[in-house]
Every structure is written in structure tokens, then in C-alpha cells.
CSV table of N, CA and C in Angstrom, one decimal:
chain,number,residue,atom,x,y,z
K,13,UNK,N,0.8,-1.2,0.0
K,13,UNK,CA,0.0,0.0,0.0
K,13,UNK,C,0.9,1.3,0.0
K,14,UNK,N,2.0,1.2,0.8
K,14,UNK,CA,2.9,2.4,0.8
K,14,UNK,C,3.4,2.7,-0.6
K,15,UNK,N,3.7,1.7,-1.4
K,15,UNK,CA,4.2,1.9,-2.7
K,15,UNK,C,3.2,2.6,-3.6
K,16,UNK,N,1.9,2.2,-3.5
K,16,UNK,CA,0.9,2.9,-4.3
K,16,UNK,C,0.7,4.3,-3.9
K,17,UNK,N,0.7,4.6,-2.6
K,17,UNK,CA,0.6,5.9,-2.1
K,17,UNK,C,1.7,6.8,-2.5
K,18,UNK,N,2.9,6.3,-2.5
K,18,UNK,CA,4.1,7.0,-2.9
K,18,UNK,C,4.1,7.3,-4.4
K,19,UNK,N,3.6,6.3,-5.2
K,19,UNK,CA,3.4,6.6,-6.6
K,19,UNK,C,2.4,7.7,-6.9
K,20,UNK,N,1.3,7.6,-6.2
K,20,UNK,CA,0.3,8.7,-6.4
K,20,UNK,C,0.8,10.0,-6.0
K,21,UNK,N,1.6,10.1,-5.0
K,21,UNK,CA,2.2,11.4,-4.6
K,21,UNK,C,3.2,11.9,-5.6
K,22,UNK,N,4.0,11.0,-6.2
K,22,UNK,CA,4.9,11.4,-7.3
K,22,UNK,C,4.1,11.9,-8.5
K,23,UNK,N,3.0,11.2,-8.8
K,23,UNK,CA,2.1,11.7,-9.9
K,23,UNK,C,1.5,13.0,-9.7
K,24,UNK,N,1.0,13.2,-8.4
K,24,UNK,CA,0.4,14.5,-8.1
K,24,UNK,C,1.4,15.6,-8.1
K,25,UNK,N,2.6,15.4,-7.6
K,25,UNK,CA,3.7,16.4,-7.6
K,25,UNK,C,4.1,16.8,-9.1
K,26,UNK,N,4.4,15.8,-9.9
K,26,UNK,CA,4.9,16.1,-11.2
K,26,UNK,C,3.8,16.5,-12.2
K,27,UNK,N,2.8,15.7,-12.3
K,27,UNK,CA,1.7,16.1,-13.3
K,27,UNK,C,0.9,17.3,-12.7
K,28,UNK,N,0.6,17.3,-11.5
K,28,UNK,CA,-0.1,18.5,-10.9
K,28,UNK,C,0.8,19.7,-11.0
K,29,UNK,N,2.0,19.6,-10.6
K,29,UNK,CA,2.9,20.8,-10.7
K,29,UNK,C,3.1,21.3,-12.1
K,30,UNK,N,3.2,20.4,-13.0
K,30,UNK,CA,3.3,20.8,-14.5
K,30,UNK,C,2.1,21.5,-15.0
K,31,UNK,N,0.9,20.9,-14.6
K,31,UNK,CA,-0.3,21.6,-15.0
K,31,UNK,C,-0.5,22.9,-14.4
K,32,UNK,N,-0.1,23.1,-13.1
K,32,UNK,CA,-0.3,24.3,-12.4
K,32,UNK,C,0.7,25.4,-13.0
K,33,UNK,N,1.9,25.0,-13.3
K,33,UNK,CA,2.8,25.9,-13.9
K,33,UNK,C,2.4,26.3,-15.3
K,34,UNK,N,1.9,25.3,-16.1
K,34,UNK,CA,1.3,25.6,-17.4
K,34,UNK,C,0.2,26.6,-17.3
K,35,UNK,N,-0.7,26.4,-16.4
K,35,UNK,CA,-1.9,27.2,-16.3
K,35,UNK,C,-1.6,28.6,-15.8
K,36,UNK,N,-0.5,28.8,-15.1
K,36,UNK,CA,-0.2,30.1,-14.5
K,36,UNK,C,0.9,30.8,-15.4
K,37,UNK,N,1.3,30.2,-16.5
K,37,UNK,CA,2.3,30.8,-17.4
K,37,UNK,C,1.9,30.5,-18.8
K,38,UNK,N,0.7,31.0,-19.2
K,38,UNK,CA,0.2,30.8,-20.5
K,38,UNK,C,1.0,31.6,-21.5
K,39,UNK,N,1.1,31.1,-22.7
K,39,UNK,CA,1.9,31.8,-23.7
K,39,UNK,C,1.4,33.2,-24.0
K,40,UNK,N,0.1,33.4,-24.1
K,40,UNK,CA,-0.5,34.7,-24.3
K,40,UNK,C,-0.1,35.5,-25.5
K,41,UNK,N,-0.5,36.8,-25.5
K,41,UNK,CA,-0.3,37.6,-26.7
K,41,UNK,C,1.2,37.8,-27.1
K,42,UNK,N,2.0,37.9,-26.1
K,42,UNK,CA,3.4,38.1,-26.4
K,42,UNK,C,4.0,37.0,-27.2
K,43,UNK,N,3.7,35.7,-26.8
K,43,UNK,CA,4.1,34.6,-27.6
K,43,UNK,C,3.5,34.5,-29.0
K,44,UNK,N,2.2,34.8,-29.0
K,44,UNK,CA,1.4,34.8,-30.3
K,44,UNK,C,2.0,35.8,-31.3
K,45,UNK,N,2.6,36.9,-30.8
K,45,UNK,CA,3.1,37.9,-31.6
K,45,UNK,C,4.5,37.6,-32.1
K,46,UNK,N,5.2,36.6,-31.6
K,46,UNK,CA,6.5,36.3,-32.0
K,46,UNK,C,6.6,35.7,-33.4
K,47,UNK,N,7.6,36.0,-34.2
K,47,UNK,CA,7.9,35.2,-35.4
K,47,UNK,C,8.3,33.8,-35.1
K,48,UNK,N,7.7,32.9,-35.7
K,48,UNK,CA,8.0,31.5,-35.4
K,48,UNK,C,8.7,30.7,-36.6
K,49,UNK,N,9.5,29.8,-36.3
K,49,UNK,CA,10.1,29.0,-37.3
K,49,UNK,C,9.1,28.1,-38.0
K,50,UNK,N,9.3,27.6,-39.2
K,50,UNK,CA,8.4,26.8,-39.9
K,50,UNK,C,8.1,25.4,-39.2
K,51,UNK,N,9.0,25.0,-38.4
K,51,UNK,CA,8.9,23.7,-37.7
K,51,UNK,C,8.2,23.9,-36.3
K,52,UNK,N,7.7,25.1,-36.0
K,52,UNK,CA,7.0,25.3,-34.7
K,52,UNK,C,5.8,24.4,-34.7
K,53,UNK,N,5.6,23.6,-33.6
K,53,UNK,CA,4.4,22.7,-33.6
K,53,UNK,C,3.2,23.5,-33.3
K,54,UNK,N,2.0,23.0,-33.6
K,54,UNK,CA,0.8,23.7,-33.3
K,54,UNK,C,0.6,23.8,-31.7
K,55,UNK,N,0.0,24.8,-31.3
K,55,UNK,CA,-0.1,25.0,-29.8
K,55,UNK,C,-0.8,23.9,-29.1
K,56,UNK,N,-1.8,23.2,-29.7
K,56,UNK,CA,-2.5,22.2,-29.1
K,56,UNK,C,-1.7,20.9,-28.8
K,57,UNK,N,-0.5,20.8,-29.4
K,57,UNK,CA,0.4,19.6,-29.2
K,57,UNK,C,1.1,19.6,-27.9
K,58,UNK,N,1.4,20.8,-27.3
K,58,UNK,CA,2.2,20.9,-26.2
K,58,UNK,C,1.6,20.3,-24.9
K,59,UNK,N,0.4,20.5,-24.6
K,59,UNK,CA,-0.3,20.0,-23.4
K,59,UNK,C,-0.3,18.5,-23.4
K,60,UNK,N,-0.7,17.8,-24.5
K,60,UNK,CA,-0.7,16.3,-24.4
K,60,UNK,C,0.7,15.7,-24.4
K,61,UNK,N,1.6,16.4,-25.1
K,61,UNK,CA,3.0,15.9,-25.1
K,61,UNK,C,3.6,16.0,-23.7
K,62,UNK,N,3.4,17.1,-23.1
K,62,UNK,CA,4.0,17.3,-21.7
K,62,UNK,C,3.3,16.5,-20.7
K,63,UNK,N,2.0,16.2,-20.9
K,63,UNK,CA,1.3,15.3,-19.9
K,63,UNK,C,1.9,13.9,-19.9
K,64,UNK,N,2.1,13.4,-21.1
K,64,UNK,CA,2.7,12.1,-21.3
K,64,UNK,C,4.1,12.1,-20.7
K,65,UNK,N,4.9,13.1,-21.0
K,65,UNK,CA,6.2,13.2,-20.4
K,65,UNK,C,6.2,13.3,-18.9
K,66,UNK,N,5.3,14.1,-18.4
K,66,UNK,CA,5.2,14.2,-16.9
K,66,UNK,C,4.8,12.9,-16.3
K,67,UNK,N,4.0,12.1,-16.9
K,67,UNK,CA,3.7,10.7,-16.4
K,67,UNK,C,4.9,9.9,-16.3
K,68,UNK,N,5.7,9.9,-17.4
K,68,UNK,CA,7.0,9.2,-17.4
K,68,UNK,C,7.9,9.7,-16.3
K,69,UNK,N,8.1,11.0,-16.2
K,69,UNK,CA,9.0,11.6,-15.2
K,69,UNK,C,8.5,11.2,-13.8
K,70,UNK,N,7.3,11.3,-13.5
K,70,UNK,CA,6.8,10.9,-12.2
K,70,UNK,C,7.1,9.4,-11.9
K,71,UNK,N,6.8,8.5,-12.9
K,71,UNK,CA,7.0,7.1,-12.7
K,71,UNK,C,8.5,6.8,-12.4
K,72,UNK,N,9.4,7.5,-13.2
K,72,UNK,CA,10.8,7.3,-13.1
K,72,UNK,C,11.3,7.8,-11.7
K,73,UNK,N,10.8,9.0,-11.3
K,73,UNK,CA,11.1,9.5,-10.0
K,73,UNK,C,10.7,8.5,-8.9
K,74,UNK,N,9.6,8.0,-9.0
K,74,UNK,CA,9.1,7.0,-8.0
K,74,UNK,C,10.0,5.8,-8.0
K,75,UNK,N,10.4,5.3,-9.2
K,75,UNK,CA,11.3,4.1,-9.2
K,75,UNK,C,12.6,4.4,-8.5
K,76,UNK,N,13.2,5.6,-8.8
K,76,UNK,CA,14.4,6.0,-8.2
K,76,UNK,C,14.3,6.1,-6.7
K,77,UNK,N,13.2,6.7,-6.3
K,77,UNK,CA,13.0,6.9,-4.9
K,77,UNK,C,12.8,5.6,-4.1
K,78,UNK,N,12.2,4.6,-4.8
K,78,UNK,CA,12.0,3.3,-4.2
K,78,UNK,C,13.4,2.6,-4.1
K,79,UNK,N,14.3,2.8,-5.1
K,79,UNK,CA,15.6,2.1,-5.1
K,79,UNK,C,16.6,2.8,-4.1
K,80,UNK,N,16.6,4.1,-4.2
K,80,UNK,CA,17.6,4.8,-3.3
K,80,UNK,C,17.2,6.3,-3.2
K,81,UNK,N,16.4,6.6,-2.2
K,81,UNK,CA,15.8,7.9,-2.1
K,81,UNK,C,16.8,9.1,-2.0
K,82,UNK,N,18.0,8.9,-1.6
K,82,UNK,CA,19.0,10.0,-1.5
K,82,UNK,C,20.2,9.8,-2.4
K,83,UNK,N,20.1,8.9,-3.3
K,83,UNK,CA,21.2,8.6,-4.2
K,83,UNK,C,21.4,9.7,-5.3
K,84,UNK,N,22.5,9.5,-6.0
K,84,UNK,CA,22.8,10.5,-7.1
K,84,UNK,C,21.7,10.5,-8.2
K,85,UNK,N,21.1,9.4,-8.5
K,85,UNK,CA,20.1,9.5,-9.6
K,85,UNK,C,18.9,10.3,-9.1
K,86,UNK,N,18.6,10.1,-7.8
K,86,UNK,CA,17.4,10.9,-7.2
K,86,UNK,C,17.8,12.4,-7.2
K,87,UNK,N,19.0,12.7,-6.9
K,87,UNK,CA,19.4,14.1,-6.9
K,87,UNK,C,19.3,14.7,-8.3
K,88,UNK,N,19.7,13.9,-9.3
K,88,UNK,CA,19.5,14.4,-10.7
K,88,UNK,C,18.1,14.5,-11.1
K,89,UNK,N,17.3,13.6,-10.6
K,89,UNK,CA,15.8,13.6,-10.9
K,89,UNK,C,15.2,14.9,-10.3
K,90,UNK,N,15.6,15.2,-9.0
K,90,UNK,CA,15.1,16.5,-8.4
K,90,UNK,C,15.5,17.7,-9.2
K,91,UNK,N,16.8,17.7,-9.6
K,91,UNK,CA,17.4,18.8,-10.3
K,91,UNK,C,16.6,19.0,-11.6
K,92,UNK,N,16.4,18.0,-12.4
K,92,UNK,CA,15.7,18.1,-13.7
K,92,UNK,C,14.3,18.6,-13.4
K,93,UNK,N,13.6,18.2,-12.3
K,93,UNK,CA,12.3,18.7,-12.1
K,93,UNK,C,12.2,20.2,-11.8
K,94,UNK,N,13.2,20.6,-11.0
K,94,UNK,CA,13.3,22.1,-10.7
K,94,UNK,C,13.5,22.9,-11.9
K,95,UNK,N,14.5,22.4,-12.7
K,95,UNK,CA,14.8,23.1,-14.0
K,95,UNK,C,13.6,23.1,-15.0
K,96,UNK,N,12.9,22.0,-15.0
K,96,UNK,CA,11.7,21.8,-15.9
K,96,UNK,C,10.7,22.8,-15.5
K,97,UNK,N,10.4,22.9,-14.2
K,97,UNK,CA,9.3,23.8,-13.7
K,97,UNK,C,9.8,25.2,-13.7
K,98,UNK,N,11.0,25.5,-13.9
K,98,UNK,CA,11.5,26.9,-13.9
K,98,UNK,C,11.5,27.5,-15.3
K,99,UNK,N,11.5,26.6,-16.4
K,99,UNK,CA,11.6,27.1,-17.7
K,99,UNK,C,10.4,27.9,-18.1
K,100,UNK,N,9.2,27.4,-17.9
K,100,UNK,CA,8.0,28.1,-18.3
K,100,UNK,C,7.9,29.5,-17.7
K,101,UNK,N,8.1,29.7,-16.4
K,101,UNK,CA,8.0,31.1,-15.9
K,101,UNK,C,9.1,32.0,-16.5
K,102,UNK,N,10.3,31.4,-16.8
K,102,UNK,CA,11.3,32.3,-17.4
K,102,UNK,C,10.9,32.7,-18.8
K,103,UNK,N,10.4,31.7,-19.6
K,103,UNK,CA,10.1,32.0,-21.0
K,103,UNK,C,8.8,32.8,-21.2
K,104,UNK,N,7.8,32.2,-20.6
K,104,UNK,CA,6.4,32.9,-20.8
K,104,UNK,C,6.1,33.9,-19.8
K,105,UNK,N,6.4,33.7,-18.5
K,105,UNK,CA,6.1,34.6,-17.5
K,105,UNK,C,6.9,35.9,-17.6
K,106,UNK,N,8.3,35.7,-17.5
K,106,UNK,CA,9.2,36.9,-17.6
K,106,UNK,C,9.5,37.3,-19.0
K,107,UNK,N,9.2,36.5,-20.0
K,107,UNK,CA,9.5,36.7,-21.4
K,107,UNK,C,11.0,36.9,-21.6
K,108,UNK,N,11.8,36.1,-20.9
K,108,UNK,CA,13.3,36.2,-20.9
K,108,UNK,C,13.8,34.9,-21.7
K,109,UNK,N,13.8,35.0,-23.0
K,109,UNK,CA,14.2,33.9,-23.8
K,109,UNK,C,15.6,33.5,-23.6
K,110,UNK,N,16.5,34.4,-23.4
K,110,UNK,CA,18.0,34.1,-23.1
K,110,UNK,C,18.1,33.3,-21.8
K,111,UNK,N,17.5,33.8,-20.8
K,111,UNK,CA,17.5,33.2,-19.5
K,111,UNK,C,16.9,31.8,-19.5
K,112,UNK,N,15.8,31.7,-20.3
K,112,UNK,CA,15.1,30.4,-20.4
K,112,UNK,C,16.0,29.4,-21.2
K,113,UNK,N,16.8,30.0,-22.1
K,113,UNK,CA,17.8,29.1,-22.9
K,113,UNK,C,18.8,28.5,-21.9
K,114,UNK,N,19.3,29.3,-21.0
K,114,UNK,CA,20.3,28.8,-20.0
K,114,UNK,C,19.6,27.7,-19.2
K,115,UNK,N,18.4,27.9,-18.8
K,115,UNK,CA,17.7,26.9,-18.0
K,115,UNK,C,17.5,25.6,-18.8
K,116,UNK,N,17.1,25.8,-20.0
K,116,UNK,CA,16.8,24.5,-20.8
K,116,UNK,C,18.1,23.8,-21.2
K,117,UNK,N,19.2,24.5,-21.4
K,117,UNK,CA,20.5,23.8,-21.6
K,117,UNK,C,20.8,23.0,-20.3
K,118,UNK,N,20.7,23.6,-19.2
K,118,UNK,CA,20.9,22.9,-17.9
K,118,UNK,C,20.0,21.7,-17.7
K,119,UNK,N,18.7,21.9,-18.1
K,119,UNK,CA,17.8,20.8,-18.0
K,119,UNK,C,18.2,19.7,-18.9
K,120,UNK,N,18.5,20.0,-20.2
K,120,UNK,CA,18.9,18.9,-21.1
K,120,UNK,C,20.2,18.2,-20.6
K,121,UNK,N,21.1,18.9,-20.1
K,121,UNK,CA,22.3,18.3,-19.5
K,121,UNK,C,22.0,17.3,-18.4
K,122,UNK,N,21.1,17.8,-17.5
K,122,UNK,CA,20.7,17.0,-16.4
K,122,UNK,C,19.9,15.7,-16.8
K,123,UNK,N,19.1,15.9,-17.8
K,123,UNK,CA,18.3,14.7,-18.3
K,123,UNK,C,19.3,13.7,-18.9
K,124,UNK,N,20.3,14.1,-19.7
K,124,UNK,CA,21.3,13.2,-20.3
K,124,UNK,C,22.1,12.6,-19.2
K,125,UNK,N,22.5,13.4,-18.2
K,125,UNK,CA,23.3,12.8,-17.1
K,125,UNK,C,22.5,11.7,-16.3
K,126,UNK,N,21.2,11.9,-16.2
K,126,UNK,CA,20.3,11.0,-15.5
K,126,UNK,C,20.3,9.7,-16.4
K,127,UNK,N,20.1,9.8,-17.7
K,127,UNK,CA,20.0,8.7,-18.5
K,127,UNK,C,21.3,7.9,-18.5
K,128,UNK,N,22.4,8.6,-18.5
K,128,UNK,CA,23.7,7.9,-18.5
K,128,UNK,C,23.9,7.2,-17.2
K,129,UNK,N,23.6,7.8,-16.1
K,129,UNK,CA,23.7,7.2,-14.7
K,129,UNK,C,22.8,6.0,-14.6
K,130,UNK,N,21.6,6.1,-15.1
K,130,UNK,CA,20.6,5.0,-15.0
K,130,UNK,C,20.8,3.8,-15.9
K,131,UNK,N,21.5,4.0,-17.0
K,131,UNK,CA,21.6,3.0,-18.0
K,131,UNK,C,21.9,1.6,-17.5
K,132,UNK,N,22.9,1.5,-16.6
K,132,UNK,CA,23.3,0.2,-16.1
K,132,UNK,C,22.5,-0.3,-15.0
K,133,UNK,N,21.9,0.6,-14.2
K,133,UNK,CA,21.2,0.1,-13.0
K,133,UNK,C,19.7,0.1,-13.1
K,134,UNK,N,19.1,0.8,-14.1
K,134,UNK,CA,17.7,0.8,-14.3
K,134,UNK,C,17.4,1.2,-15.7
K,135,UNK,N,17.5,0.3,-16.6
K,135,UNK,CA,17.3,0.5,-18.0
K,135,UNK,C,16.0,1.1,-18.4
K,136,UNK,N,14.9,0.6,-17.7
K,136,UNK,CA,13.6,1.1,-18.0
K,136,UNK,C,13.5,2.6,-17.7
K,137,UNK,N,14.0,3.1,-16.6
K,137,UNK,CA,14.0,4.5,-16.3
K,137,UNK,C,14.8,5.3,-17.3
K,138,UNK,N,16.0,4.8,-17.7
K,138,UNK,CA,16.8,5.4,-18.7
K,138,UNK,C,16.0,5.6,-20.0
K,139,UNK,N,15.3,4.5,-20.4
K,139,UNK,CA,14.6,4.5,-21.7
K,139,UNK,C,13.4,5.5,-21.6
K,140,UNK,N,12.7,5.5,-20.4
K,140,UNK,CA,11.6,6.4,-20.3
K,140,UNK,C,12.0,7.9,-20.3
K,141,UNK,N,13.3,8.2,-20.0
K,141,UNK,CA,13.7,9.6,-20.1
K,141,UNK,C,14.2,9.9,-21.5
K,142,UNK,N,14.4,8.9,-22.4
K,142,UNK,CA,14.8,9.2,-23.8
K,142,UNK,C,13.8,10.1,-24.5
K,143,UNK,N,12.5,9.9,-24.5
K,143,UNK,CA,11.6,10.8,-25.2
K,143,UNK,C,11.6,12.2,-24.6
K,144,UNK,N,11.8,12.3,-23.3
K,144,UNK,CA,12.0,13.5,-22.6
K,144,UNK,C,13.2,14.3,-23.0
K,145,UNK,N,14.3,13.6,-23.2
K,145,UNK,CA,15.5,14.2,-23.7
K,145,UNK,C,15.3,14.7,-25.2
K,146,UNK,N,14.7,13.9,-26.0
K,146,UNK,CA,14.4,14.3,-27.4
K,146,UNK,C,13.5,15.5,-27.4
K,147,UNK,N,12.4,15.5,-26.7
K,147,UNK,CA,11.5,16.7,-26.6
K,147,UNK,C,12.2,17.9,-26.1
K,148,UNK,N,13.0,17.7,-25.1
K,148,UNK,CA,13.8,18.9,-24.5
K,148,UNK,C,14.8,19.4,-25.5
K,149,UNK,N,15.5,18.5,-26.2
K,149,UNK,CA,16.4,18.9,-27.3
K,149,UNK,C,15.7,19.7,-28.3
K,150,UNK,N,14.5,19.3,-28.8
K,150,UNK,CA,13.7,20.0,-29.7
K,150,UNK,C,13.3,21.3,-29.2
K,151,UNK,N,12.9,21.4,-27.9
K,151,UNK,CA,12.4,22.6,-27.3
K,151,UNK,C,13.6,23.6,-27.2
K,152,UNK,N,14.8,23.1,-27.0
K,152,UNK,CA,16.0,23.9,-26.9
K,152,UNK,C,16.2,24.5,-28.3
K,153,UNK,N,16.1,23.7,-29.3
K,153,UNK,CA,16.3,24.3,-30.7
K,153,UNK,C,15.2,25.3,-31.0
K,154,UNK,N,14.0,25.0,-30.6
K,154,UNK,CA,12.9,26.0,-30.8
K,154,UNK,C,13.2,27.3,-30.0
K,155,UNK,N,13.7,27.2,-28.8
K,155,UNK,CA,14.0,28.4,-28.0
K,155,UNK,C,15.1,29.2,-28.7
K,156,UNK,N,16.1,28.5,-29.2
K,156,UNK,CA,17.1,29.3,-29.9
K,156,UNK,C,16.6,29.9,-31.2
K,157,UNK,N,15.7,29.2,-31.9
K,157,UNK,CA,15.2,29.7,-33.1
K,157,UNK,C,14.3,30.9,-32.9
K,158,UNK,N,13.5,30.9,-31.8
K,158,UNK,CA,12.7,32.0,-31.5
K,158,UNK,C,13.5,33.2,-31.1
K,159,UNK,N,14.6,33.0,-30.4
K,159,UNK,CA,15.5,34.1,-30.1
K,159,UNK,C,16.1,34.7,-31.3
K,160,UNK,N,16.5,33.9,-32.3
K,160,UNK,CA,17.1,34.4,-33.5
K,160,UNK,C,16.1,35.2,-34.3
K,161,UNK,N,14.9,34.7,-34.4
K,161,UNK,CA,13.9,35.3,-35.2
K,161,UNK,C,13.3,36.6,-34.6
K,162,UNK,N,13.5,36.7,-33.3
K,162,UNK,CA,12.9,37.9,-32.6
K,162,UNK,C,13.9,38.7,-31.9
């Protein structure tokens, strides 16, 4: 029962936190007015993509916490979550694309470090972070492109 409760708490923290940050940092008129690259995804795609990724992130965090709650992988997991939750307020809230770029570079590096560290001890967690790394790499490229165009 404790395992189920802890999984639910991880899901509430990550998915709930992501939804809350998304709801309080809407793209708005500023973002709509930006020149966008031709590969910019439609706005409707971001919410379902991030929801799926947040489910993976929560599950992976729960697995790490079950294995070693204070270990290096868990520290990286917490670091990526903080950086993830920080990007939207930087980009949309403060409209600071350059600062958001610093955050997303750090986020991507942390995700890749997590995958590398997890590869031998928890292959499932490493694989579940691969789509997250790919999406974040794409978002990094999009952040750079928006800076260049605007």
C-alpha cells in the first residue's frame, strides 16, 4: 500500500505541478506575436506531449525513490524537475528567452546525465527519459530559433 501511495504522490507532484505551472504561465499575446520558425508545432500539441512526459517523469522519480531515495540518480531527478518547472516562468512569465535558454540547456544536460547514470542500474528509467531528452532537445532548438527570429 505504501508503494501505491508514494506513486500517487509522485504523480500529483509532477503532473499536478506541471499543469499548475502551465496554467499560470500561459503563452499569451506576447508569444502569439513572435515570429516562429516553420517547424514550430501547433499550440494544441504541447499539453498532451507534456502530460505524457510528466507521467514518465513521475514514474521514473518514483522508481528512483524506491531504489535509493537519497542517491545520485534521485538528486539528478530532483534537479531536472526544478529546472523543468523553472523554464515556463522564465520563457512565458518573464519573457526572458535568453535566461530560459540557460535553464533549458541545464535541463537537457541533467536529463542526459540521468540517462547515463541510470543506463546500467535501471534501463527502464533510462529509456523512459529518452523521449523527454528528445523533446527537450527539440524545445532547446525551438527556444534558440525564437531568439534568433525575434
